[in-house]
């Protein structure tokens, strides 16, 4: 699974070609076995078409299942960025309005925190880079909470309580987003998908070999379609590799709103 992830991170085209080549080889081997069966003078096995249809149907079901899973995970990550950015905006506004000497310093920390969260979203698939960002996030959370604690103790009123609640919401959203980015598609589902695809294409080739058919153009088209769908599924499920990535734009919008005189909205 690690090797497949490295290939996918290196190039989507290379990953697509690898999957395509494996399936094409399976189809060719299946066709060769089918022709060999006929060449021996044996009658074509009965029920092959029924079995192949069932395998292709199962492949279509697994593709739909994994596509739904990958899409759900992608939407969770994207929605998580919006909710975290909104929570950061709310916390910054309450820090500016708290009327405490530490309020401005706290607002600066929330601004720094927002930049750090944008870096987390756009970080590459490098464990050391992600770990460093998480360590900086934890350290900054401790500094922010120290300021919030002092404010609440020195000024125990509903406004400081709302600031504490907003800060806690920011930290909760950050944890949820970290979890969402740490969970991709389970390796078992990936191997199940690819195994069923290879076996189904091989069985289809065997059926064509029994009937003495080649159909190279249609076979290439079918394998290309299956491969493209699988690559899109894996791309959607991978949070830090591939071309379908979560955007940090919403964090940059939030940073723009922190400016003293935010630029006018573009039409």
Short mmCIF file of C-alpha atoms in Angstrom, two decimals:
data_model
loop_
_atom_site.label_atom_id
_atom_site.label_comp_id
_atom_site.label_asym_id
_atom_site.label_seq_id
_atom_site.Cartn_x
_atom_site.Cartn_y
_atom_site.Cartn_z
CA UNK A 1 0.00 0.00 0.00
CA UNK A 2 2.91 2.34 0.76
CA UNK A 3 4.40 1.66 -2.68
CA UNK A 4 1.07 2.41 -4.37
CA UNK A 5 0.83 5.66 -2.40
CA UNK A 6 4.32 6.67 -3.50
CA UNK A 7 3.47 5.99 -7.14
CA UNK A 8 0.23 7.94 -6.84
CA UNK A 9 2.08 10.83 -5.21
CA UNK A 10 4.74 10.75 -7.91
CA UNK A 11 2.36 10.83 -10.88
CA UNK A 12 -1.29 10.08 -11.49
CA UNK A 13 -0.44 9.13 -15.06
CA UNK A 14 2.18 6.63 -13.89
CA UNK A 15 -0.32 5.11 -11.46
CA UNK A 16 -2.96 4.93 -14.19
CA UNK A 17 -0.53 3.22 -16.57
CA UNK A 18 0.47 0.70 -13.90
CA UNK A 19 -3.14 -0.28 -13.15
CA UNK A 20 -3.93 -0.39 -16.85
CA UNK A 21 -0.93 -2.64 -17.59
CA UNK A 22 -1.81 -5.07 -14.80
CA UNK A 23 -5.41 -5.38 -15.99
CA UNK A 24 -4.37 -5.70 -19.63
CA UNK A 25 -1.96 -8.49 -18.67
CA UNK A 26 -4.74 -10.24 -16.74
CA UNK A 27 -7.03 -9.97 -19.77
CA UNK A 28 -4.33 -11.33 -22.07
CA UNK A 29 -3.58 -14.25 -19.76
CA UNK A 30 -7.27 -15.05 -19.47
CA UNK A 31 -7.71 -14.97 -23.25
CA UNK A 32 -4.68 -17.23 -23.71
CA UNK A 33 -6.08 -19.75 -21.23
CA UNK A 34 -9.42 -19.69 -23.02
CA UNK A 35 -7.87 -20.31 -26.44
CA UNK A 36 -5.71 -23.05 -24.97
CA UNK A 37 -8.80 -24.71 -23.53
CA UNK A 38 -10.45 -24.70 -26.95
CA UNK A 39 -7.26 -25.85 -28.72
CA UNK A 40 -7.20 -28.99 -26.60
CA UNK A 41 -10.50 -29.96 -28.13
CA UNK A 42 -12.46 -29.46 -24.97
CA UNK A 43 -15.93 -28.05 -25.23
CA UNK A 44 -16.41 -24.50 -23.94
CA UNK A 45 -17.28 -24.58 -20.28
CA UNK A 46 -20.93 -23.95 -19.60
CA UNK A 47 -21.95 -21.08 -17.40
CA UNK A 48 -18.79 -19.04 -18.01
CA UNK A 49 -20.79 -16.08 -19.26
CA UNK A 50 -23.00 -16.17 -16.18
CA UNK A 51 -20.02 -16.23 -13.84
CA UNK A 52 -18.27 -13.43 -15.69
CA UNK A 53 -21.41 -11.30 -15.60
CA UNK A 54 -21.63 -11.84 -11.86
CA UNK A 55 -17.99 -10.85 -11.38
CA UNK A 56 -18.41 -7.71 -13.46
CA UNK A 57 -21.55 -6.84 -11.51
CA UNK A 58 -19.68 -7.31 -8.25
CA UNK A 59 -16.87 -5.09 -9.56
CA UNK A 60 -19.37 -2.36 -10.44
CA UNK A 61 -20.86 -2.62 -6.94
CA UNK A 62 -17.44 -2.36 -5.24
CA UNK A 63 -16.55 0.61 -7.46
CA UNK A 64 -19.75 2.38 -6.44
CA UNK A 65 -19.16 1.55 -2.77
CA UNK A 66 -15.58 2.80 -2.71
CA UNK A 67 -16.47 5.89 -4.74
CA UNK A 68 -19.15 6.78 -2.20
CA UNK A 69 -16.68 6.21 0.64
CA UNK A 70 -13.99 8.37 -0.99
CA UNK A 71 -16.45 11.16 -1.81
CA UNK A 72 -17.74 11.22 1.75
CA UNK A 73 -14.22 11.51 3.16
CA UNK A 74 -13.39 14.32 0.74
CA UNK A 75 -16.53 16.24 1.68
CA UNK A 76 -15.72 15.80 5.38
CA UNK A 77 -12.30 17.35 4.87
CA UNK A 78 -13.68 20.22 2.81
CA UNK A 79 -16.51 20.95 5.22
CA UNK A 80 -14.07 20.74 8.13
CA UNK A 81 -11.93 23.53 6.68
CA UNK A 82 -14.96 25.82 6.40
CA UNK A 83 -16.13 25.13 9.95
CA UNK A 84 -12.64 25.61 11.40
CA UNK A 85 -12.12 28.87 9.51
CA UNK A 86 -15.50 30.17 10.71
CA UNK A 87 -14.62 29.24 14.28
CA UNK A 88 -11.31 31.08 13.98
CA UNK A 89 -13.07 34.17 12.67
CA UNK A 90 -15.49 34.13 15.58
CA UNK A 91 -12.70 33.69 18.14
CA UNK A 92 -10.69 36.55 16.62
CA UNK A 93 -13.67 38.92 16.74
CA UNK A 94 -14.35 38.09 20.38
CA UNK A 95 -10.69 38.54 21.27
CA UNK A 96 -10.73 42.02 19.69
CA UNK A 97 -13.93 42.95 21.52
CA UNK A 98 -13.03 41.55 24.94
CA UNK A 99 -11.75 44.88 26.28
CA UNK A 100 -8.77 43.32 28.04
CA UNK A 101 -5.05 44.15 27.69
CA UNK A 102 -4.41 40.61 26.49
CA UNK A 103 -7.13 40.80 23.84
CA UNK A 104 -4.97 42.26 21.06
CA UNK A 105 -2.16 39.77 21.74
CA UNK A 106 -4.69 36.96 21.68
CA UNK A 107 -6.06 38.22 18.36
CA UNK A 108 -2.51 38.14 16.92
CA UNK A 109 -2.18 34.55 18.07
CA UNK A 110 -5.42 33.59 16.36
CA UNK A 111 -4.07 35.16 13.18
CA UNK A 112 -0.87 33.15 13.50
CA UNK A 113 -2.96 30.06 14.23
CA UNK A 114 -4.99 30.59 11.07
CA UNK A 115 -1.82 30.72 8.97
CA UNK A 116 -0.63 27.53 10.63
CA UNK A 117 -3.89 25.75 9.87
CA UNK A 118 -3.63 26.80 6.21
CA UNK A 119 -0.13 25.29 6.15
CA UNK A 120 -1.57 22.08 7.60
CA UNK A 121 -4.17 21.80 4.84
CA UNK A 122 -1.63 22.40 2.05
CA UNK A 123 1.19 20.32 3.58
CA UNK A 124 2.63 17.58 1.34
CA UNK A 125 2.54 13.87 2.15
CA UNK A 126 5.61 14.17 4.36
CA UNK A 127 5.24 12.87 7.91
CA UNK A 128 8.00 15.07 9.27
CA UNK A 129 6.45 18.22 7.81
CA UNK A 130 2.99 17.34 9.12
CA UNK A 131 4.39 16.40 12.52
CA UNK A 132 6.23 19.72 12.77
CA UNK A 133 3.03 21.63 11.96
CA UNK A 134 1.09 19.64 14.54
CA UNK A 135 3.76 20.35 17.17
CA UNK A 136 3.61 24.07 16.41
CA UNK A 137 -0.18 23.92 16.59
CA UNK A 138 -0.11 22.26 20.02
CA UNK A 139 2.40 24.80 21.33
CA UNK A 140 0.34 27.71 20.04
CA UNK A 141 -2.82 26.23 21.53
CA UNK A 142 -1.16 26.18 24.95
CA UNK A 143 -0.13 29.83 24.60
CA UNK A 144 -3.62 30.85 23.49
CA UNK A 145 -5.26 28.96 26.33
CA UNK A 146 -2.98 30.60 28.88
CA UNK A 147 -4.15 34.02 27.72
CA UNK A 148 -7.80 32.95 27.71
CA UNK A 149 -7.45 31.53 31.22
CA UNK A 150 -6.02 34.79 32.56
CA UNK A 151 -8.77 36.82 30.87
CA UNK A 152 -11.53 34.61 32.28
CA UNK A 153 -10.08 34.77 35.79
CA UNK A 154 -9.56 38.53 35.74
CA UNK A 155 -12.81 39.32 33.98
CA UNK A 156 -15.40 36.63 34.76
CA UNK A 157 -18.38 37.77 32.70
CA UNK A 158 -20.46 36.44 29.79
CA UNK A 159 -18.15 38.06 27.23
CA UNK A 160 -15.05 36.26 28.50
CA UNK A 161 -17.07 33.06 28.75
CA UNK A 162 -18.04 33.40 25.11
CA UNK A 163 -14.37 33.90 24.22
CA UNK A 164 -13.46 30.75 26.09
CA UNK A 165 -16.22 28.83 24.30
CA UNK A 166 -15.07 30.15 20.91
CA UNK A 167 -11.47 29.18 21.66
CA UNK A 168 -12.53 25.70 22.70
CA UNK A 169 -14.54 25.41 19.46
CA UNK A 170 -11.44 26.32 17.44
CA UNK A 171 -9.39 23.62 19.14
CA UNK A 172 -12.15 21.04 18.68
CA UNK A 173 -12.41 21.85 14.96
CA UNK A 174 -8.65 21.54 14.58
CA UNK A 175 -8.71 18.10 16.16
CA UNK A 176 -11.57 17.00 13.93
CA UNK A 177 -9.74 18.24 10.84
CA UNK A 178 -6.56 16.49 11.88
CA UNK A 179 -8.52 13.25 12.21
CA UNK A 180 -10.16 13.75 8.82
CA UNK A 181 -6.79 14.27 7.14
CA UNK A 182 -5.30 11.30 8.95
CA UNK A 183 -7.91 8.86 7.68
CA UNK A 184 -7.93 7.72 4.09
CA UNK A 185 -9.42 4.66 2.51
CA UNK A 186 -8.59 1.46 4.44
CA UNK A 187 -5.91 -0.58 2.63
CA UNK A 188 -8.21 -3.61 2.69
CA UNK A 189 -10.75 -1.78 0.53
CA UNK A 190 -8.07 -0.68 -1.93
CA UNK A 191 -6.70 -4.18 -2.36
CA UNK A 192 -10.22 -5.62 -2.58
CA UNK A 193 -11.09 -3.18 -5.35
CA UNK A 194 -7.96 -3.84 -7.39
CA UNK A 195 -8.10 -7.60 -6.86
CA UNK A 196 -11.70 -7.85 -8.03
CA UNK A 197 -10.90 -5.64 -11.02
CA UNK A 198 -7.94 -7.80 -12.10
CA UNK A 199 -9.84 -11.07 -11.61
CA UNK A 200 -12.92 -9.77 -13.44
CA UNK A 201 -10.94 -8.56 -16.43
CA UNK A 202 -9.04 -11.86 -16.48
CA UNK A 203 -12.31 -13.81 -16.44
CA UNK A 204 -13.67 -11.67 -19.26
CA UNK A 205 -10.55 -12.40 -21.30
CA UNK A 206 -11.02 -16.11 -20.64
CA UNK A 207 -14.59 -15.93 -21.92
CA UNK A 208 -13.49 -14.13 -25.07
CA UNK A 209 -10.74 -16.71 -25.61
CA UNK A 210 -13.26 -19.55 -25.36
CA UNK A 211 -15.33 -17.93 -28.10
CA UNK A 212 -12.33 -17.15 -30.28
CA UNK A 213 -12.85 -13.41 -29.99
CA UNK A 214 -10.22 -10.74 -29.40
CA UNK A 215 -12.04 -7.36 -29.51
CA UNK A 216 -8.85 -5.41 -28.73
CA UNK A 217 -10.36 -1.94 -29.11
CA UNK A 218 -13.35 -2.62 -26.89
CA UNK A 219 -11.17 -4.41 -24.36
CA UNK A 220 -8.80 -1.46 -24.19
CA UNK A 221 -11.74 0.91 -23.80
CA UNK A 222 -13.28 -1.14 -21.00
CA UNK A 223 -9.99 -1.49 -19.11
CA UNK A 224 -9.33 2.22 -19.55
CA UNK A 225 -12.73 3.07 -18.08
CA UNK A 226 -12.27 0.80 -15.06
CA UNK A 227 -8.77 2.17 -14.50
CA UNK A 228 -9.88 5.80 -14.71
CA UNK A 229 -12.64 5.25 -12.16
CA UNK A 230 -10.27 3.50 -9.75
CA UNK A 231 -7.67 6.27 -10.03
CA UNK A 232 -10.31 8.92 -9.30
CA UNK A 233 -11.48 6.93 -6.26
CA UNK A 234 -7.97 6.64 -4.87
CA UNK A 235 -7.30 10.30 -5.63
CA UNK A 236 -10.42 11.38 -3.75
CA UNK A 237 -9.61 9.23 -0.74
CA UNK A 238 -6.00 10.41 -0.39
CA UNK A 239 -5.92 13.73 1.55
CA UNK A 240 -2.37 14.81 0.67
CA UNK A 241 -1.53 13.19 -2.67
CA UNK A 242 -3.00 13.30 -6.13
CA UNK A 243 -4.67 16.19 -7.90
CA UNK A 244 -7.95 16.37 -5.95
CA UNK A 245 -6.92 18.21 -2.79
CA UNK A 246 -8.72 20.20 -0.13
CA UNK A 247 -8.26 23.93 -0.61
CA UNK A 248 -7.02 26.36 2.06
CA UNK A 249 -8.71 29.31 0.35
CA UNK A 250 -11.22 29.75 3.16
CA UNK A 251 -8.36 30.30 5.63
CA UNK A 252 -6.92 33.01 3.40
CA UNK A 253 -10.34 34.66 3.27
CA UNK A 254 -10.39 34.60 7.06
CA UNK A 255 -6.92 36.16 7.19
CA UNK A 256 -8.11 38.91 4.85
CA UNK A 257 -10.96 39.66 7.23
CA UNK A 258 -8.43 40.14 10.04
CA UNK A 259 -6.84 43.06 8.22
CA UNK A 260 -7.55 46.55 9.67
CA UNK A 261 -9.00 47.68 6.35
CA UNK A 262 -9.94 44.57 4.37
CA UNK A 263 -9.87 45.00 0.60
CA UNK A 264 -13.25 45.36 -1.13
CA UNK A 265 -14.79 42.18 -2.42
CA UNK A 266 -14.12 41.43 -6.06
CA UNK A 267 -17.09 41.38 -8.37
#
